[in-house]
Coordinates of C-alpha atoms in Angstrom, one line a residue:
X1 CA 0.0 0.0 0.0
X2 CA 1.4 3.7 -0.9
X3 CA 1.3 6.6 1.6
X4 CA 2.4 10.2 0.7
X5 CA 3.6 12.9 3.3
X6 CA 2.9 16.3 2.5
X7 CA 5.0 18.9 4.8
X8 CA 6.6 22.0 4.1
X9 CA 8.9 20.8 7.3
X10 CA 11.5 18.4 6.5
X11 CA 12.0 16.8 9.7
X12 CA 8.8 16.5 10.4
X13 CA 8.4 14.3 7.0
X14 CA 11.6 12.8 8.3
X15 CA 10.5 12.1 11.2
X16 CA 6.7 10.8 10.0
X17 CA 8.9 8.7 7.4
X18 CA 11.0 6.5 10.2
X19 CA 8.1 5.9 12.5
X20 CA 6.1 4.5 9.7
X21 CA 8.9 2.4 7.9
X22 CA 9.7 0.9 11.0
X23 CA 6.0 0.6 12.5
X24 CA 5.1 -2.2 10.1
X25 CA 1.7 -0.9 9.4
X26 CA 0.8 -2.2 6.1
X27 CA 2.9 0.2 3.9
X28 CA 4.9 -1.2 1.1
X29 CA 6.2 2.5 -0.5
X30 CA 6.4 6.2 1.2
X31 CA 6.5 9.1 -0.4
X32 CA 7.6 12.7 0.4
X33 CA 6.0 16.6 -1.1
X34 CA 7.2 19.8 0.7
X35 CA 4.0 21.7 -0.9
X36 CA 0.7 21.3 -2.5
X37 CA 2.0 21.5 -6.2
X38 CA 4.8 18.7 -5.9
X39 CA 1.6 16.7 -3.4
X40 CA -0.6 16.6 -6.6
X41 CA 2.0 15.8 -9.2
X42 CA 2.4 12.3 -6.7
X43 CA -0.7 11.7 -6.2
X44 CA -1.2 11.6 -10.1
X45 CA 1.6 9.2 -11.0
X46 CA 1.6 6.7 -7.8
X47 CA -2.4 7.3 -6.8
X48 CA -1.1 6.9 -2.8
X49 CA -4.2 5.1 -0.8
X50 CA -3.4 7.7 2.4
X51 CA -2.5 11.0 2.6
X52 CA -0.8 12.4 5.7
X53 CA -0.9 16.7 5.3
X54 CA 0.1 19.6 7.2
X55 CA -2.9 21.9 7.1
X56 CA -0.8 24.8 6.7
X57 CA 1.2 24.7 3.4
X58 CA 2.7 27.1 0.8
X59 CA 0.3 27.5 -2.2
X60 CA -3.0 25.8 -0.4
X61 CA -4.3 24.4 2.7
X62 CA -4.0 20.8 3.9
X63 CA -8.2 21.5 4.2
X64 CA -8.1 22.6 0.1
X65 CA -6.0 19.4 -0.9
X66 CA -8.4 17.0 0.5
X67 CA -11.7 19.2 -1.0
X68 CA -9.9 18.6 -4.7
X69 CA -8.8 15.0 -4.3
X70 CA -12.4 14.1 -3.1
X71 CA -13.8 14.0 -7.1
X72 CA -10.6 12.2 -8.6
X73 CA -9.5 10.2 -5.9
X74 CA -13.2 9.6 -3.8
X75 CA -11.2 6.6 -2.1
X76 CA -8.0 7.9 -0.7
X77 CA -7.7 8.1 2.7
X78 CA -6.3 11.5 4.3
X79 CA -4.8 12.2 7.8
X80 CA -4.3 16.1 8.9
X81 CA -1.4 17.4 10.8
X82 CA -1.7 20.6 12.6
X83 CA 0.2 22.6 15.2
X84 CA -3.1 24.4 15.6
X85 CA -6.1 23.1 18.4
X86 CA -8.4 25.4 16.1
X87 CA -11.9 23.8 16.2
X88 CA -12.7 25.7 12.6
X89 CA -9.8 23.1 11.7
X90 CA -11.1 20.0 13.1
X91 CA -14.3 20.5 11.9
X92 CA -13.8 21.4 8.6
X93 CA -10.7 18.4 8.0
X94 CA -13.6 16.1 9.2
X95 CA -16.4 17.6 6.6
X96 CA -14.3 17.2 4.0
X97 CA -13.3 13.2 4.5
X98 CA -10.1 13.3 7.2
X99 CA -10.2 10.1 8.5
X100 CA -8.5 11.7 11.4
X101 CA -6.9 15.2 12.8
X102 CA -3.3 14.6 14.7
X103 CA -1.8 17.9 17.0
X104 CA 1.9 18.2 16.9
X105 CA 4.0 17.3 18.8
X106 CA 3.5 13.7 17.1
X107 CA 4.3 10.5 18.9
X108 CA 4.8 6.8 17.8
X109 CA 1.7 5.2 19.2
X110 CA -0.6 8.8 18.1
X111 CA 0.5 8.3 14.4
X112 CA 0.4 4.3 14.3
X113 CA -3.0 4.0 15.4
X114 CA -4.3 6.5 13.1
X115 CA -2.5 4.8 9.9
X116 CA -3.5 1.3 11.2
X117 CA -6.9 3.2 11.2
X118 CA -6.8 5.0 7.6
X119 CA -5.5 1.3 6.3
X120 CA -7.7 -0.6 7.4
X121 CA -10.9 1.3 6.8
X122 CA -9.2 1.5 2.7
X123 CA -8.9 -2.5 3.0
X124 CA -12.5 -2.9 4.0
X125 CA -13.8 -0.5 1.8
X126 CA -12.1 -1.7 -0.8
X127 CA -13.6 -5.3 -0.6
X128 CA -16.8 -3.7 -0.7
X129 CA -16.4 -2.3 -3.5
X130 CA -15.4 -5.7 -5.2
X131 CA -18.1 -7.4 -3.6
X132 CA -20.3 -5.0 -5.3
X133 CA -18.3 -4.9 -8.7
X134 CA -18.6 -8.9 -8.5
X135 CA -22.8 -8.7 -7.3
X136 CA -23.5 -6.5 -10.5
X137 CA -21.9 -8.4 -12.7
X138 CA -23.6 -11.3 -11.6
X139 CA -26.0 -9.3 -11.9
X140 CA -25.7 -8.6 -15.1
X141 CA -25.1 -12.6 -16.0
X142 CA -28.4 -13.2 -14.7
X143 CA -30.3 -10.8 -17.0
X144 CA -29.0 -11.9 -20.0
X145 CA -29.9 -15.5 -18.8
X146 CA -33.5 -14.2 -17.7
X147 CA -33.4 -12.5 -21.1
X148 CA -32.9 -15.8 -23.0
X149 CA -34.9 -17.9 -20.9
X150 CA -37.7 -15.6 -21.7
X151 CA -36.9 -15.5 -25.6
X152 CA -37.3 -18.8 -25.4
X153 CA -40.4 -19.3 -23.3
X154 CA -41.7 -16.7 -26.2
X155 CA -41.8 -19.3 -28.8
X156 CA -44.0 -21.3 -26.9
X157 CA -46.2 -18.5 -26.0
X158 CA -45.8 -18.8 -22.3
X159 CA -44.5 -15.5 -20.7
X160 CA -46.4 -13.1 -18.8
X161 CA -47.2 -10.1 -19.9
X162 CA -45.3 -8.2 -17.3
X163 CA -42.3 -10.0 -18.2
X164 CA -43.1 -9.2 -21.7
X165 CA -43.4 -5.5 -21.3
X166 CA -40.5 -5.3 -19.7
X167 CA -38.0 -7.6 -22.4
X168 CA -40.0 -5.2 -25.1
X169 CA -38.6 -1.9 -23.2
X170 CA -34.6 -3.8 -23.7
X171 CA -32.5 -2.0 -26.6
X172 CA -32.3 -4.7 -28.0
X173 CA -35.6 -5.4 -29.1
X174 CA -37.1 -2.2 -30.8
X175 CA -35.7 -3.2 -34.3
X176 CA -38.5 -5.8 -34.1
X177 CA -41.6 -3.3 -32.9
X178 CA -42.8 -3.0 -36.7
X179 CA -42.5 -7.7 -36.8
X180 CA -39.2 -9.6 -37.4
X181 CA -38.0 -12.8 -39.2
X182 CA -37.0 -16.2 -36.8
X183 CA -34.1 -17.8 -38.0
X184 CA -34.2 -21.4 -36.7
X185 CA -31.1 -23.5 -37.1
X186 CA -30.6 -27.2 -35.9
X187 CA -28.0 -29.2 -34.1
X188 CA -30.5 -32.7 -34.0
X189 CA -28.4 -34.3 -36.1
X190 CA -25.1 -33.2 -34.2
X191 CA -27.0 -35.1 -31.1
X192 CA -27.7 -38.5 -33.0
X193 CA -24.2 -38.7 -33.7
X194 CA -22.4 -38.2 -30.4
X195 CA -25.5 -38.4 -27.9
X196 CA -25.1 -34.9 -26.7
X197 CA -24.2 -31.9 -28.4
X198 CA -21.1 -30.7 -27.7
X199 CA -20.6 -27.6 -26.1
X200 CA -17.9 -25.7 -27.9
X201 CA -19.6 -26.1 -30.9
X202 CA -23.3 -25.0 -30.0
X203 CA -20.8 -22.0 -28.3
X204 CA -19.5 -21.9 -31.6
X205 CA -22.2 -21.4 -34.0
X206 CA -23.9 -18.9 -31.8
X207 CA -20.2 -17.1 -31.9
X208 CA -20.4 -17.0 -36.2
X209 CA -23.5 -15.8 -36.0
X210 CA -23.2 -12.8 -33.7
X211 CA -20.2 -12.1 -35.6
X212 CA -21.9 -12.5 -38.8
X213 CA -24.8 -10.2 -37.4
X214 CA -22.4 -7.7 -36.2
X215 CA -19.7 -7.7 -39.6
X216 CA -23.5 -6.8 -41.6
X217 CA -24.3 -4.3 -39.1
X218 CA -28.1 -6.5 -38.5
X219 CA -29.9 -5.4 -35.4
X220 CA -30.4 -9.3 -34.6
X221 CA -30.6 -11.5 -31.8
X222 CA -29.1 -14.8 -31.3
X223 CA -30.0 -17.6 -28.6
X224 CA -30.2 -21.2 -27.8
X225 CA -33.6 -22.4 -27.2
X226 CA -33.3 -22.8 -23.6
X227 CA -36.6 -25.7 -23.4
X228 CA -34.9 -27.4 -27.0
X229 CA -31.2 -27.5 -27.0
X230 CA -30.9 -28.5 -30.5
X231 CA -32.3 -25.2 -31.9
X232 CA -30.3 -22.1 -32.3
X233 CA -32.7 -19.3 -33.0
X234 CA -31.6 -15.9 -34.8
X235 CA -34.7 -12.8 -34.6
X236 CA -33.9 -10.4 -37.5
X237 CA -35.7 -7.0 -38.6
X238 CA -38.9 -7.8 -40.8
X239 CA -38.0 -6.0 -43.6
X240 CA -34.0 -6.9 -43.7
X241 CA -33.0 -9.1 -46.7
X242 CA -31.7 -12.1 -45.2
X243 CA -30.6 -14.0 -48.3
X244 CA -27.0 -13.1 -48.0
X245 CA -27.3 -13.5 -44.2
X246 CA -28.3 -17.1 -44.5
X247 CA -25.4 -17.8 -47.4
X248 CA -23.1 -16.4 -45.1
X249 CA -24.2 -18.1 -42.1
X250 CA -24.2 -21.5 -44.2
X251 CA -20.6 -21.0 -45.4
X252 CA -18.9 -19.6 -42.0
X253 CA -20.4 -23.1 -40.2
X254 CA -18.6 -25.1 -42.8
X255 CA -15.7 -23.3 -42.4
X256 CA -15.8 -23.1 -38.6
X257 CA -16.7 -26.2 -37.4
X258 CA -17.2 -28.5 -40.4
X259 CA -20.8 -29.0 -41.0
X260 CA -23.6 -27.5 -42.5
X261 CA -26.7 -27.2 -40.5
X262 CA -30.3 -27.2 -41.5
X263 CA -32.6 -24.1 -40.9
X264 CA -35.6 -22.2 -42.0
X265 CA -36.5 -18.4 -41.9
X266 CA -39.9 -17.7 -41.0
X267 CA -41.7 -13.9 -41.4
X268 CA -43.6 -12.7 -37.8
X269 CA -45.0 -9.5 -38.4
X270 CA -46.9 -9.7 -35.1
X271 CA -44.3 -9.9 -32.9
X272 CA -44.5 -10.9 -30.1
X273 CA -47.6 -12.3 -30.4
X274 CA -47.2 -14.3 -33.6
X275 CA -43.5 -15.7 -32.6
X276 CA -45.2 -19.0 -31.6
X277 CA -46.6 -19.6 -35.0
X278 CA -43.7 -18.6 -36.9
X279 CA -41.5 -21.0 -34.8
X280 CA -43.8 -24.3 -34.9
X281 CA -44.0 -23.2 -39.0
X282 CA -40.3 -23.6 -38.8
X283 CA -40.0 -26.6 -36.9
X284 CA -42.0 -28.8 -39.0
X285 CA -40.4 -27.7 -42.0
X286 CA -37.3 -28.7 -40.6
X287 CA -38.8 -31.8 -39.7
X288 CA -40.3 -32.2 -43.2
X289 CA -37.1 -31.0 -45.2
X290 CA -37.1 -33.8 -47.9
X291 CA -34.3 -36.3 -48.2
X292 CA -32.9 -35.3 -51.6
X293 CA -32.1 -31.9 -49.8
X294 CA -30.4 -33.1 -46.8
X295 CA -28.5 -35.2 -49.5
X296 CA -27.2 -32.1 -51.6
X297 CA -26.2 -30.2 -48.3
X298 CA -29.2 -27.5 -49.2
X299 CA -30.3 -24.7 -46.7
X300 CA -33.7 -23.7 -47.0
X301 CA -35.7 -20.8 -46.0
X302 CA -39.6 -20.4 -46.1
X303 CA -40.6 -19.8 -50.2
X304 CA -37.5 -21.6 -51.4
X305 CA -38.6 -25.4 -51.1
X306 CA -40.1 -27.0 -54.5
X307 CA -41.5 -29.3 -51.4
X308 CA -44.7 -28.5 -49.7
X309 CA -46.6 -29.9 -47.1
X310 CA -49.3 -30.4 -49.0
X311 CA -47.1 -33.6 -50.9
X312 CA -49.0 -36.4 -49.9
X313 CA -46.4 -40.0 -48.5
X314 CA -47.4 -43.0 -48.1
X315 CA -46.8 -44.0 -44.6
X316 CA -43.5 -45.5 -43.7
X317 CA -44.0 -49.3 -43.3
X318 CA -41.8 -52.1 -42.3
X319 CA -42.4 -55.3 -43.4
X320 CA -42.6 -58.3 -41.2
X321 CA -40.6 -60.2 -42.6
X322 CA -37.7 -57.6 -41.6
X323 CA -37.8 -59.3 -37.9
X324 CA -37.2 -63.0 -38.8
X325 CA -34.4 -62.1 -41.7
X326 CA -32.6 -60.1 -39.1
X327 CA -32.7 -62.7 -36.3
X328 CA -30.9 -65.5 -39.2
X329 CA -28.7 -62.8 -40.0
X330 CA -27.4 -62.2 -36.2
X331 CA -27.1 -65.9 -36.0
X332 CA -25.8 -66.8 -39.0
X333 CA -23.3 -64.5 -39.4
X334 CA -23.5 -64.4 -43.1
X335 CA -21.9 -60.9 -44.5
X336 CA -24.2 -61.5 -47.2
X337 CA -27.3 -62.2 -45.2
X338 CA -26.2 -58.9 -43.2
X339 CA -25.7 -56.6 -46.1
X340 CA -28.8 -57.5 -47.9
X341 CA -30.9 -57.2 -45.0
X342 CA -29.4 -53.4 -44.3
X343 CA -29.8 -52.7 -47.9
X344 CA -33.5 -53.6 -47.5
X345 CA -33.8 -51.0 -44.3
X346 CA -32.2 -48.1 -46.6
X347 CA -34.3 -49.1 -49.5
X348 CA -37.4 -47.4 -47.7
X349 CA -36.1 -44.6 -47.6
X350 CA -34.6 -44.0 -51.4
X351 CA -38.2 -42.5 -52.7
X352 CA -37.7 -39.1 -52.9
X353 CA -40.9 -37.6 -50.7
X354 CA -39.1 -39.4 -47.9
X355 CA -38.3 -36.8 -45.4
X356 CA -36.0 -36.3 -42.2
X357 CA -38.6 -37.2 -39.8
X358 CA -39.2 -40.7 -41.8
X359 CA -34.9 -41.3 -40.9
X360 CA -35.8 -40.8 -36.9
X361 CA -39.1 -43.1 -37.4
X362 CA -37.2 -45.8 -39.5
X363 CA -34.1 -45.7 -37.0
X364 CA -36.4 -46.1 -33.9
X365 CA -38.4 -49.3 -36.0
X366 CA -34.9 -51.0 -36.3
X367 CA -34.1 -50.4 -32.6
X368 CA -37.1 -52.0 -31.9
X369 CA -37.0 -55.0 -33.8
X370 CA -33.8 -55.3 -32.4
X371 CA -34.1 -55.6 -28.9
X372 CA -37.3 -57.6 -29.5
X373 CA -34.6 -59.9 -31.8
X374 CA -31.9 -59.7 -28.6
X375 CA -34.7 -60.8 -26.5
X376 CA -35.3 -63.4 -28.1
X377 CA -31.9 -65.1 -28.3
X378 CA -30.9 -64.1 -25.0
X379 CA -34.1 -66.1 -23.6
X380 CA -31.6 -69.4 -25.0
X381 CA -28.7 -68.3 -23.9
X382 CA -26.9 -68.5 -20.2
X383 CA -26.9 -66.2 -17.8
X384 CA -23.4 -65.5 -18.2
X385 CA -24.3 -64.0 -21.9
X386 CA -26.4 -61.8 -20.5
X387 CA -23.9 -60.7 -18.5
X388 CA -21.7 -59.9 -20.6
X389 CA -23.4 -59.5 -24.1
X390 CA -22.3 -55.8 -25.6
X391 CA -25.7 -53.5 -24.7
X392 CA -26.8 -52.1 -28.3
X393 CA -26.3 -48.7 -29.1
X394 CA -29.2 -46.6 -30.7
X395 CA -28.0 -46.0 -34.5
X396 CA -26.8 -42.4 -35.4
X397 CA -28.1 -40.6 -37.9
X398 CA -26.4 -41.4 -41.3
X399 CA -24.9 -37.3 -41.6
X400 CA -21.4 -37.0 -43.3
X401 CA -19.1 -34.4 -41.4
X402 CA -20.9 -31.3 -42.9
X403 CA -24.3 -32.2 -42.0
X404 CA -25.6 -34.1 -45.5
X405 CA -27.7 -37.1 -45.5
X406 CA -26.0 -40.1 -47.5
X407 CA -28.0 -43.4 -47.5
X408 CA -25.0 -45.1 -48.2
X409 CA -24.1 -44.0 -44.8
X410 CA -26.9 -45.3 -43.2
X411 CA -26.8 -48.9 -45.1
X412 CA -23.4 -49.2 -43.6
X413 CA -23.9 -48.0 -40.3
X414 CA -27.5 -50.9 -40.3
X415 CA -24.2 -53.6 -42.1
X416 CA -21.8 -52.6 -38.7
X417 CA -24.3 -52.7 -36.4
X418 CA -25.9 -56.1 -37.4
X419 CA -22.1 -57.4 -38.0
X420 CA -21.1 -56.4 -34.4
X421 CA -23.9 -58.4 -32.8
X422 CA -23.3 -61.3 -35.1
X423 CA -19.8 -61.3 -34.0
X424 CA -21.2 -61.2 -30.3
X425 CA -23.2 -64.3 -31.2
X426 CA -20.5 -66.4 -32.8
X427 CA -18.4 -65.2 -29.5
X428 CA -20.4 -66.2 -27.2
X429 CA -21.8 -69.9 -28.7
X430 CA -17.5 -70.8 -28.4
X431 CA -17.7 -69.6 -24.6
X432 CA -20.6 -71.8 -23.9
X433 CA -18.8 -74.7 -25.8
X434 CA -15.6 -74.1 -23.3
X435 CA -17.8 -73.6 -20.2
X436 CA -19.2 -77.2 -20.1
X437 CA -15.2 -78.7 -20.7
X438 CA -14.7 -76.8 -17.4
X439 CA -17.5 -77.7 -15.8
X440 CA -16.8 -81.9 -16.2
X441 CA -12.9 -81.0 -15.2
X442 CA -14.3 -79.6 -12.1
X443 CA -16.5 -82.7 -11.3
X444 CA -13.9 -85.1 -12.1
X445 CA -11.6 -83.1 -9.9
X446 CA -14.2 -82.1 -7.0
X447 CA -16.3 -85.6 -7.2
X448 CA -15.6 -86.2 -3.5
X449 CA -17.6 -82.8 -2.3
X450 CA -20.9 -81.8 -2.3
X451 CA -21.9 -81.1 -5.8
X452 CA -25.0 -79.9 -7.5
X453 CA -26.7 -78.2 -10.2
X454 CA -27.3 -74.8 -8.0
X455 CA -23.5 -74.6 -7.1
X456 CA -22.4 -75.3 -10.5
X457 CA -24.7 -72.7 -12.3
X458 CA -23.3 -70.0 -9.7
X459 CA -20.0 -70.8 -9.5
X460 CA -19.8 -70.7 -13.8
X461 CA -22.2 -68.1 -14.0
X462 CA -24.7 -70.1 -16.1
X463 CA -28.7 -70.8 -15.2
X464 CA -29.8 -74.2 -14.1
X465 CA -31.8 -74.5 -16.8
X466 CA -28.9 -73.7 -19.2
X467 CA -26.7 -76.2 -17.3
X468 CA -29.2 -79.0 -17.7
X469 CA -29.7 -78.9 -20.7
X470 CA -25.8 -77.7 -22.5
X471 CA -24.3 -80.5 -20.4
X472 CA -26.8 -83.4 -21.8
X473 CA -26.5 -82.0 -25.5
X474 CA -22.4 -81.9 -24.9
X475 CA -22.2 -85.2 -22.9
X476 CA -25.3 -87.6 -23.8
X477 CA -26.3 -87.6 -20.3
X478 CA -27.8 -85.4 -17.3
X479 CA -25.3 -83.7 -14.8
X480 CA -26.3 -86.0 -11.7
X481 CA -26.2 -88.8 -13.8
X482 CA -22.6 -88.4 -14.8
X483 CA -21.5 -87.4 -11.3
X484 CA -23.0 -90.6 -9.7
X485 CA -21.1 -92.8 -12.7
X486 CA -17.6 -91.5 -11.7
X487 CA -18.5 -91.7 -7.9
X488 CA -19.3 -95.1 -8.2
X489 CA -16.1 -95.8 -10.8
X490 CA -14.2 -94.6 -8.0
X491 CA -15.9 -96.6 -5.3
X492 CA -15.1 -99.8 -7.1
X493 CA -11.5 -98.9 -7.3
X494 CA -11.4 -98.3 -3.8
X495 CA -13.7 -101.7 -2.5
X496 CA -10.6 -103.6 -4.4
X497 CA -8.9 -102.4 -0.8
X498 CA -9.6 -105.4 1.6
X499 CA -9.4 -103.3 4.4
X500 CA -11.6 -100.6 3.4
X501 CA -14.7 -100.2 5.1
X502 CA -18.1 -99.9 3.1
X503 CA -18.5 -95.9 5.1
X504 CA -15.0 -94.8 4.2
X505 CA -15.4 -95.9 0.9
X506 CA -18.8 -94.0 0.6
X507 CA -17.1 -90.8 2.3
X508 CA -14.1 -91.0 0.1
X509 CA -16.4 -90.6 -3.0
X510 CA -18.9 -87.5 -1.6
X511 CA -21.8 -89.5 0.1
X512 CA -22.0 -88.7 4.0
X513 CA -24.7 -91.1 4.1
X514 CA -23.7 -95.0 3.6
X515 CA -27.3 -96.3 3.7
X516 CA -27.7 -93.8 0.5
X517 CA -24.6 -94.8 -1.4
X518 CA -25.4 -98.5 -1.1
X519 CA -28.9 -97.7 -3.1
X520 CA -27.1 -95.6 -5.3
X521 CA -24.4 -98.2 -5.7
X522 CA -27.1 -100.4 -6.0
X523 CA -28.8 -98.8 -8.8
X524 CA -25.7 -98.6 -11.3
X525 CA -24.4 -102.5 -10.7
X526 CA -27.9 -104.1 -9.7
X527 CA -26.0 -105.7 -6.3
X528 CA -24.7 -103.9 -3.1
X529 CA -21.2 -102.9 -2.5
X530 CA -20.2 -105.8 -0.3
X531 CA -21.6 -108.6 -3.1
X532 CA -19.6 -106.3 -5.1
X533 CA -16.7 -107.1 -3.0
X534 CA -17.6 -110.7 -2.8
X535 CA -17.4 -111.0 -6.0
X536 CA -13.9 -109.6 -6.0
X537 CA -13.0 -112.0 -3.9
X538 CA -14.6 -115.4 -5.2
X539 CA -16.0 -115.0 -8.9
X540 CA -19.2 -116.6 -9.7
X541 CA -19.2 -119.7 -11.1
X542 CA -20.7 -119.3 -14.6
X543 CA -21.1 -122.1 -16.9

């Protein structure tokens, strides 16, 4: 912080000079005037926070100084310094903004507490006054965000009519008392390719187009619709030419940030009232812009299109056969099968009445039939490829990087799709193969503990059901069955042991209970496991 000492008395300035330096008040630079002339040429170039003045000086009065500094410095803090206990002095130092009034003789504690006073009333003062530098700009923030959230509750028609009289008083809306134009531009295709649109270049567009607006000299406004984030929306004058605008605008996106987007200008002459018309006009003719001109990269405004909406088109329709020829594509895996089948889906939409709306409609068929196809194959599959199977991914819409339609495009994002989930298939059918190998390697190994078709299915991930039945197509026989057979292989090897008892030998091999493993026992050899032994031991005599 800077403090300036104004004395005609150089050892009083001195003097004021060491007490300071050495008080450690906050001061970072001191500076010295003998009069009132030399005072303002410092205060000029170093703009001192406090002032310490004599108020008896060559030229003017310490009283004087502070009267002039109060319109071009209103924040500097001032001390007077008299050798005078005049009351006129007092009183008039404190009219004019003296933060305090010190009598000579001076001492150390007298002119530290009244620095540590001008300083810190500066440092508090000064934080108000950011606090309310930072409150009206956020201020400020706010109304141009209340001003576009009510632009855009306009469109729909849905602001009151006090918050309409006062948007209608902004500067920036009398070019449109006499009507206006609505510019509506669309980022809906930017979504359907990335699932969002990005940020810097909705920031982007709206950026050209100010710039645009501003390089013409158009009295225009430019917004994103705050309740449809895929809409930019641009208000012109009603009688301004906007031909050369919309060129402009057109070639600067390309240029900028690589695509061309769709839009439509709209006349309102009733504005405000008729803002809600013009935009819904210029909605659905976005919606309705026909295929061939999203395929040539054409802007349109209103007037321009050879396509009305009076063009009658046969609903779009999807034949049912679509479903079963894509659910033996996924599972056959044929690159044929697959490409035919997506050339079929992009076939609908070659006629050329086919609009953009028909694209979202035809897209949101094939997801449809889809999952209903996933369903479907996932109801025969394990639990463990439902786990793990890739979740599908809504199709984008088939745009090139500056914003055309290309039904190539779309036949080969259908042909990737449908090859992906194939490839899932075919992946999947050789992890089921594998999981059944490892399922009879862990009974042949784990045959002596409890084993059963609920510990199997959780421990490989699978369902029971899928586990009964895989393991009998892949073996010939049920699970338990196969898992009693090698028990009771094992139990024979071990009852060719003389000394081994008939429950060790059923304990060895997994059954707790030896009553139970001579019926089982029984049931596989058709005699008990001590005839078994018997038998070992002394043949039967066959003739």
């Amino acid at each position: 912080m800077k403090l300036l000492i104004i004395d005609d008395e150089a050892h009083v300035r001195k003097a004021l000079h060491l007490i300071i330096e050495k008080a450690d008040l906050g001061i970072t630079q001191l500076y010295e005037a003998a009069d009132a002339g030399r005072a303002l040429e410092l205060i000029e170039r170093e703009d001192p926070q406090i002032i310490i003045s004599d108020v008896v000086m060559p030229e003017m009065t310490g009283i004087q100084l502070i009267e002039q500094l109060k319109a071009s410095h209103p924040y500097t803090k001032t001390i007077i310094v008299s050798g005078h206990n005049d009351f006129h002095y007092v009183r008039s130092a404190l009219r004019a903004g003296s933060i305090d009034y010190l009598l000579k003789p001076l001492g150390r504690e007298q002119i530290a507490a009244a620095v540590t006073k001008a300083v810190r009333t500066w440092n508090e003062e000064a934080k108000m006054r950011e606090q309310v530098i930072a409150n009206t700009r956020e201020v400020d923030q706010l109304s141009a965000v209340y001003q576009r959230v009510l632009l855009s509750r306009m469109l729909y028609g849905s602001v009151r009519q006090e918050e309409l009289e006062k948007l209608m008083r902004g500067a920036e809306m009398v070019s449109f008392k006499n009507g206006c134009q609505l510019l509506l531009l669309s980022f809906s295709h930017l979504q359907h390719q990335t699932g969002q649109i990005p940020l810097l270049t909705q920031t982007s567009v709206e950026e050209v187009i100010r710039e645009l607006l501003k390089s013409q000299e158009v009295q225009g406004i430019t917004y994103a619709n705050q309740k449809a984030f895929t809409e930019c929306v641009i208000l012109l004058p009603f009688h301004f030419n906007a031909a050369h605008l919309c060129e402009s605008i057109r070639e600067q996106l390309i240029q900028e940030i690589g695509c061309c987007l769709p839009f439509a200008l709209f006349p309102c002459p009733d504005f405000p009232t008729g803002l809600p018309s013009a935009y819904e006009q210029a909605v659905q003719f976005l919606h309705m812009t026909p295929l061939t001109a999203l395929t040539e990269g054409i802007a349109f405004k209103a007037g321009q299109a050879r396509w009305t909406k009076s063009t009658k088109r046969a609903e779009l329709k999807i034949p049912a056969s679509f479903r079963q020829e894509m659910f033996s594509a996924i599972l056959s895996g044929s690159t044929h099968m697959i490409q035919e089948h997506a050339c079929k889906w992009t076939a609908l939409l070659s006629e050329e009445a086919c609009v953009l709306s028909d694209i979202t409609l035809l897209l949101r068929r094939y997801e449809a039939i889809k999952l209903s196809v996933l369903n479907d194959i996932r109801s025969d599959f394990s639990r463990n490829l439902q786990n793990h199977w890739k979740s599908t991914d809504k199709i984008t819409l088939p745009f090139n990087s500056y914003g055309w339609f290309k039904p190539e495009l779309l036949s080969q994002l259908l042909e990737d799709d449908l090859t992906d989930l194939a490839n899932q298939f075919q992946l999947n059918q050789r992890k089921e193969a594998s999981v059944i190998q490892e399922i009879i390697l862990y009974i042949r190994e784990h045959y002596k503990e409890e084993i059963n078709q609920s510990l199997l299915a959780d421990r490989f991930f699978i369902s029971k059901d899928y586990l009964s039945h895989k393991f009998k197509e892949e073996t010939g026989m049920g699970m338990i069955h196969y898992l009693n057979l090698l028990r009771i292989e094992k139990a024979k090897q071990l009852l060719m042991l003389p000394n081994a008892k008939i429950n060790e030998v059923a304990a060895a091999i997994g059954y707790n209970d030896e009553k139970y493993f001579c019926k089982v026992f029984k049931k596989y050899e058709l005699i008990s496991p001590s005839q078994y032994r018997e038998n070992l031991r002394s043949p039967p005599f066959r003739l």
